[in-house]
Each structure stands twice: as C-alpha cells, then as structure tokens.
Coordinates of C-alpha atoms in Angstrom, one line a residue:
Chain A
X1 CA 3.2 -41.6 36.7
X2 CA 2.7 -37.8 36.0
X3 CA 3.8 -35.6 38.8
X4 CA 3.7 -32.4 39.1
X5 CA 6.0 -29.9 41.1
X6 CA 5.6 -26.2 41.9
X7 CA 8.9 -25.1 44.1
X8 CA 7.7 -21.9 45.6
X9 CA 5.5 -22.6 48.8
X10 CA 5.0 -19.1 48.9
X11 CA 5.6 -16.1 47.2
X12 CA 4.9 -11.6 47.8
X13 CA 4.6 -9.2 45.5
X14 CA 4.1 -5.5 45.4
X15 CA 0.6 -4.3 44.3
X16 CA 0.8 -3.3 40.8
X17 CA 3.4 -5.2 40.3
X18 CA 4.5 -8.2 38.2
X19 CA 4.9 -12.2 40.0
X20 CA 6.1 -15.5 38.2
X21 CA 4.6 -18.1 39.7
X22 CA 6.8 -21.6 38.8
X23 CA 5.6 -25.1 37.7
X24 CA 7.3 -27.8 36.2
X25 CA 5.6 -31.3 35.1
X26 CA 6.7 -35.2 34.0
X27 CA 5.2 -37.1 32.1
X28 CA 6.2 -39.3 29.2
X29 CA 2.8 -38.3 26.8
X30 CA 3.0 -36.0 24.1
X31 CA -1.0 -34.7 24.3
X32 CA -1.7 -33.3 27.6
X33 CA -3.3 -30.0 29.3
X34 CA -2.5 -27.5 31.5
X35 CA -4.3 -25.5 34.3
X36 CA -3.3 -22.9 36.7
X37 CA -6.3 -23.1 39.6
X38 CA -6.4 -20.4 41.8
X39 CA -8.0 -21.2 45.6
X40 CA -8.5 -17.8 47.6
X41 CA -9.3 -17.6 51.5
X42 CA -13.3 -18.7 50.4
X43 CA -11.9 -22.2 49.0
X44 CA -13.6 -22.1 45.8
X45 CA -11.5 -23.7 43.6
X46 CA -11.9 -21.2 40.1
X47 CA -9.7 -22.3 36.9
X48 CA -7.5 -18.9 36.6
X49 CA -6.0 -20.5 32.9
X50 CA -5.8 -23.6 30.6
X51 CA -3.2 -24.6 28.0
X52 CA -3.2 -27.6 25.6
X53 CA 0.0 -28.8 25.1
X54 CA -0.7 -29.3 21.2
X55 CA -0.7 -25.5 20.7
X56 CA 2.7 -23.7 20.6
X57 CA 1.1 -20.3 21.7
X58 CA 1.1 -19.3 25.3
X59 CA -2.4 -19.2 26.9
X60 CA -3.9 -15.3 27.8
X61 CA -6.5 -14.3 30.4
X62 CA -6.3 -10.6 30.8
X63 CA -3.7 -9.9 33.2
X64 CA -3.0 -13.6 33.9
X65 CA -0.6 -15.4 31.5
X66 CA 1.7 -18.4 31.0
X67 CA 5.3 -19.3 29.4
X68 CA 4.7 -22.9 28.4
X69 CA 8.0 -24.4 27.4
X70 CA 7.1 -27.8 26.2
X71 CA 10.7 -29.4 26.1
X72 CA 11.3 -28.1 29.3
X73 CA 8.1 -29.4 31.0
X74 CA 7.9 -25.8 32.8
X75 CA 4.7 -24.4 32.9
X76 CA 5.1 -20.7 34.7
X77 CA 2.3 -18.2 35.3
X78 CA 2.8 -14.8 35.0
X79 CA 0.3 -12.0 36.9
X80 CA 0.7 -8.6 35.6
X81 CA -0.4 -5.5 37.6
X82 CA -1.3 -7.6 40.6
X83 CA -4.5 -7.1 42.8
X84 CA -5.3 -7.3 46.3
X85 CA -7.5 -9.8 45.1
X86 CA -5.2 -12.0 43.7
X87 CA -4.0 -13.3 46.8
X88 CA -4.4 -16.7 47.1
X89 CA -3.0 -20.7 46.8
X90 CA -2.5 -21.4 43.2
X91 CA -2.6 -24.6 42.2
X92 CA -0.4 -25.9 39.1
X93 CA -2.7 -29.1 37.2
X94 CA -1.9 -31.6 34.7
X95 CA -4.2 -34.3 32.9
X96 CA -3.4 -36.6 30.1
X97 CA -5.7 -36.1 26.7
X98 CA -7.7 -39.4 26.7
X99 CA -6.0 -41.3 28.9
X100 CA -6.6 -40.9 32.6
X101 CA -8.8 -38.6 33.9
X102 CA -7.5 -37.6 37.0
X103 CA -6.1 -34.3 37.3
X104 CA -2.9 -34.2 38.8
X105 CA -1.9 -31.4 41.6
X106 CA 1.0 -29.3 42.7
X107 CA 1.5 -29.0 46.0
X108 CA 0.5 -25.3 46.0
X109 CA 1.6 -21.3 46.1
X110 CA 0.6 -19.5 47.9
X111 CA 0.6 -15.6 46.8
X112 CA 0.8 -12.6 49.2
X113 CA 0.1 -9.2 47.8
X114 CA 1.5 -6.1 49.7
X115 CA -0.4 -2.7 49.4
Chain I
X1 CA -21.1 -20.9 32.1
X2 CA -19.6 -24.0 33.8
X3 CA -21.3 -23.5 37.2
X4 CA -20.6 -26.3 40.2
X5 CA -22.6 -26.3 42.9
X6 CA -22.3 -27.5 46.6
X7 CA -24.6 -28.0 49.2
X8 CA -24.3 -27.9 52.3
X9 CA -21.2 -25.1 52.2
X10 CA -20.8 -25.8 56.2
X11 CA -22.2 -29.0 58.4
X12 CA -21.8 -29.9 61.4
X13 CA -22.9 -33.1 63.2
X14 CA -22.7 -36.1 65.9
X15 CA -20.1 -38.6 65.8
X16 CA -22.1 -42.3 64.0
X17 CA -24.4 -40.1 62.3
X18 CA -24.3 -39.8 58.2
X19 CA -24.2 -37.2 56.2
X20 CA -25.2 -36.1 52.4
X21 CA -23.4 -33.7 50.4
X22 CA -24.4 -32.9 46.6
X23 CA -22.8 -31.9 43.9
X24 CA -25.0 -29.9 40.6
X25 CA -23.4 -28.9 37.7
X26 CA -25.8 -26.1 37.0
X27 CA -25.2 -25.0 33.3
X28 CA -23.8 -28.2 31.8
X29 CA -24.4 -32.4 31.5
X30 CA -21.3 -33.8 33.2
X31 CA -21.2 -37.5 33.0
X32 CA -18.3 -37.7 35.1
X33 CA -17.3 -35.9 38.5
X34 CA -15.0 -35.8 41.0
X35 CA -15.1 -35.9 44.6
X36 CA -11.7 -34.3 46.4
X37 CA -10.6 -34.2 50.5
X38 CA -8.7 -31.3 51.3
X39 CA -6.4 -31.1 54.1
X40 CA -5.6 -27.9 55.8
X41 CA -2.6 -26.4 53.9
X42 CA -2.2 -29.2 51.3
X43 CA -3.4 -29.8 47.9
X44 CA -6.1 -31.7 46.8
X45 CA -6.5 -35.3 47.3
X46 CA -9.0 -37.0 44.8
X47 CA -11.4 -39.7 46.5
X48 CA -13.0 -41.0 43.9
X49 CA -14.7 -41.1 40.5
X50 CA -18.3 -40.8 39.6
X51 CA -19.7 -42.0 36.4
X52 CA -23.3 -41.1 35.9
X53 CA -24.6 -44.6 35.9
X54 CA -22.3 -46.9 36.7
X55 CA -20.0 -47.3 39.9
X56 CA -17.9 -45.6 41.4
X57 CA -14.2 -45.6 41.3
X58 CA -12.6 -45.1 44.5
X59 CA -9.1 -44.2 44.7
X60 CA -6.7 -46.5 46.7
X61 CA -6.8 -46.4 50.3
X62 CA -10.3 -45.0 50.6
X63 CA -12.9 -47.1 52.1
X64 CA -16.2 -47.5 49.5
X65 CA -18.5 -48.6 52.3
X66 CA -17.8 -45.1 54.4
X67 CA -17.6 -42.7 51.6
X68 CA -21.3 -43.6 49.3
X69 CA -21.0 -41.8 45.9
X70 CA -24.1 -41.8 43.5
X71 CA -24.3 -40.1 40.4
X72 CA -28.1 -40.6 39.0
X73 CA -28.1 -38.1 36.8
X74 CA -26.1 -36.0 34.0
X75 CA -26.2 -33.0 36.8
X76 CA -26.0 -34.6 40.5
X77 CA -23.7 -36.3 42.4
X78 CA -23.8 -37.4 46.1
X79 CA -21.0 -37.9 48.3
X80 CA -22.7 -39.8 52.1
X81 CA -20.2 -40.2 54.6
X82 CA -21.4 -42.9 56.8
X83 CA -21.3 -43.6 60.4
X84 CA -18.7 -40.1 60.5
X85 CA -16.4 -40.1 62.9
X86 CA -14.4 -37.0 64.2
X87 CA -11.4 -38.5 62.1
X88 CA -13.4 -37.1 58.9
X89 CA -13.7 -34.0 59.7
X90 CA -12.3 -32.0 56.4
X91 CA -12.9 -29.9 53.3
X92 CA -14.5 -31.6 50.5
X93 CA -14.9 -30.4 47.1
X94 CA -16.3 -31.8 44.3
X95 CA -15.7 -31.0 40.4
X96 CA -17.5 -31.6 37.2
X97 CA -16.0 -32.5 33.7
X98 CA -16.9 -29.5 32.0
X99 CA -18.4 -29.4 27.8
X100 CA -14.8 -28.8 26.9
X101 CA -13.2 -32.1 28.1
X102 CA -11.0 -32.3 29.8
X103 CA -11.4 -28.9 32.0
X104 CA -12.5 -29.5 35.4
X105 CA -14.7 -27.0 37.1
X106 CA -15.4 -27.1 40.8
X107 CA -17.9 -26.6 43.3
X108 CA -17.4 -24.0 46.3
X109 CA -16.6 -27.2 49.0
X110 CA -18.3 -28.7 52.1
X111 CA -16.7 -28.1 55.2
X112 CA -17.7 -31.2 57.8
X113 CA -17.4 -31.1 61.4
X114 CA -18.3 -34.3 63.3
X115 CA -18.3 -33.7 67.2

C-alpha cells in the first residue's frame, strides 16, 4: 500500500522569507500524481499544487513551488516570500493514475509565519 | 472553476436525531465524490466512496447503516448520519473528482455537534 510521510509536524518562518516544507512517498507504481493541500484556520481544504509523476519538470504556482525527485520518492514544497496568509496545515497527497482512487494523506504541517 | 460546496457549514443537534449534509459540485459533473471525517489535529480520514448511481463504497470499519451516502446526480451528494450520537461529533468534508481526473477538489466542511 502507498503511504505517504511528511516528517515536520510543524514548521516557522520569517515573513518574506523562504520555507521547505518535506514529503516523501512509497509506492511501487510508475504513473502517479502529486498534491500539496493546504488547510488554513477556516478548514477549507484548497489544492495549493499538483504534479504528475510522468513529467520531469517541477510544478509552479506563483510563489509556491515543488522539487519532485522521482527516484527519491521526495516530494518537497517550496514557499517563496512567505505571507501572513500562508499559515496553515499542509497536507502532502498521493493517488495512483487509474488505479485506486483514493487519495492518500500525510499526516500534516503545519506552518507558522512570524511578522 | 472547480467549486465544492457544503451545506450546512455548522449543525448542531439532539442525540438519536439524523442529520443531512450535501455536497454540490458547482462548476463541474463529478461522477464520483468523497466523503472525509476529520479529527481535531489529524489528517483526513476517507469514509467512503460515492458513485453517482450506484452504491456506495464504504471504507473498512465504517458502519453503512449510520453513515447514508446518496449520489443522484452528476452534482450532489448526501452524507445522513443516523440516529447521531455524541460519539460523531466531527468535521466532515466532502470532495469532488474534478474535469481533470484525478485532482480532487473539496468542499468547505460540516462541522456536527450532537448534544
């Protein structure tokens, strides 16, 4: 079974400043995607990024971005310039590419930002 | 685009009493949700599966008879807990497969309290 693991239960950073957010994966599949999920105070669940593992380039959303090392099943996201408003849990996802649907979750980090 | 709704955001109700929460995707079809349980501080557990349709699939361990899921059409899906006792009191969030795939987009989450 795919698991998924993300080591930091919690993590600070600076306000403007740059955070690394680790995530590492298993699974024995070759076709597979990737998701960072980010779940502030409200609860809404809102997909911060999305990789598929076919495609050797790293996934960019503005100031979010990832290091997706295949081979290494690590899956890290990178926040440039951070904002009050990222503070939040982030959520590391996996799901197999049509096999199961289920999306499988790390356990969470969650991100302080310091004015 | 990709727009999950929830409704109601916040109930509150008698112990033996049952309750309906619904889940639109308001943008896109989605012939398959999800319906998650979140405990306070810990990831996302996923309850079940709903194929607009057909049945349910219920992940291990949670009782089918208690937790009612419908999905009647391409945009709603109902989650009825029955008979709700204190014991499920939680967050729960539901998600929609979104026109990409495999992406899952979710709604903003229920939060139940039975007294």
């Amino acid at each position: 079974a795919q698991t998924v693991t993300q080591s930091q239960p919690e993590m600070s950073v600076q306000e403007a400043e740059t955070v690394t957010l680790s995530c590492t994966y298993d699974t024995s599949e070759s076709d597979y995607y990737l998701f960072w999920y980010k779940q502030p105070p409200s609860r809404q669940m809102i997909l911060v990024i999305r990789q598929e593992a076919y495609k050797q380039q790293n996934a960019t959303e503005n100031r979010f971005s990832v290091n997706f090392q295949k081979a290494a099943k690590s899956f890290s996201l990178k926040i440039s310039d951070s904002q009050l408003g990222d503070a939040a849990m982030y959520f590391c996802a996996y799901i197999s590419q049509g096999g199961s649907e289920k999306l499988v979750f790390g356990k969470g980090t969650k991100l302080t930002v310091n004015p | 685009g990709a727009v999950v709704s929830q409704h109601p955001s916040w109930v509150i109700c008698k112990s033996g009493t049952s309750v309906k929460i619904e889940c639109r995707s308001l943008d896109f079809q989605a012939t398959t949700m999800f319906w998650y349980r979140q405990f306070p501080k810990q990831s996302l557990m996923l309850m079940a599966t709903s194929n607009e349709g057909s049945k349910a699939t219920y992940e291990q361990g949670v009782e089918k008879d208690k937790f009612l899921i419908n999905h009647a059409s391409l945009t709603l899906s109902t989650l009825t807990v029955t008979s709700a006792h204190p014991e499920d009191s939680s967050f729960y969030i539901c998600s929609a497969r979104g026109p990409a795939g495999e992406t899952q987009y979710f709604g903003p989450g229920t939060r139940l309290l039975v007294l």
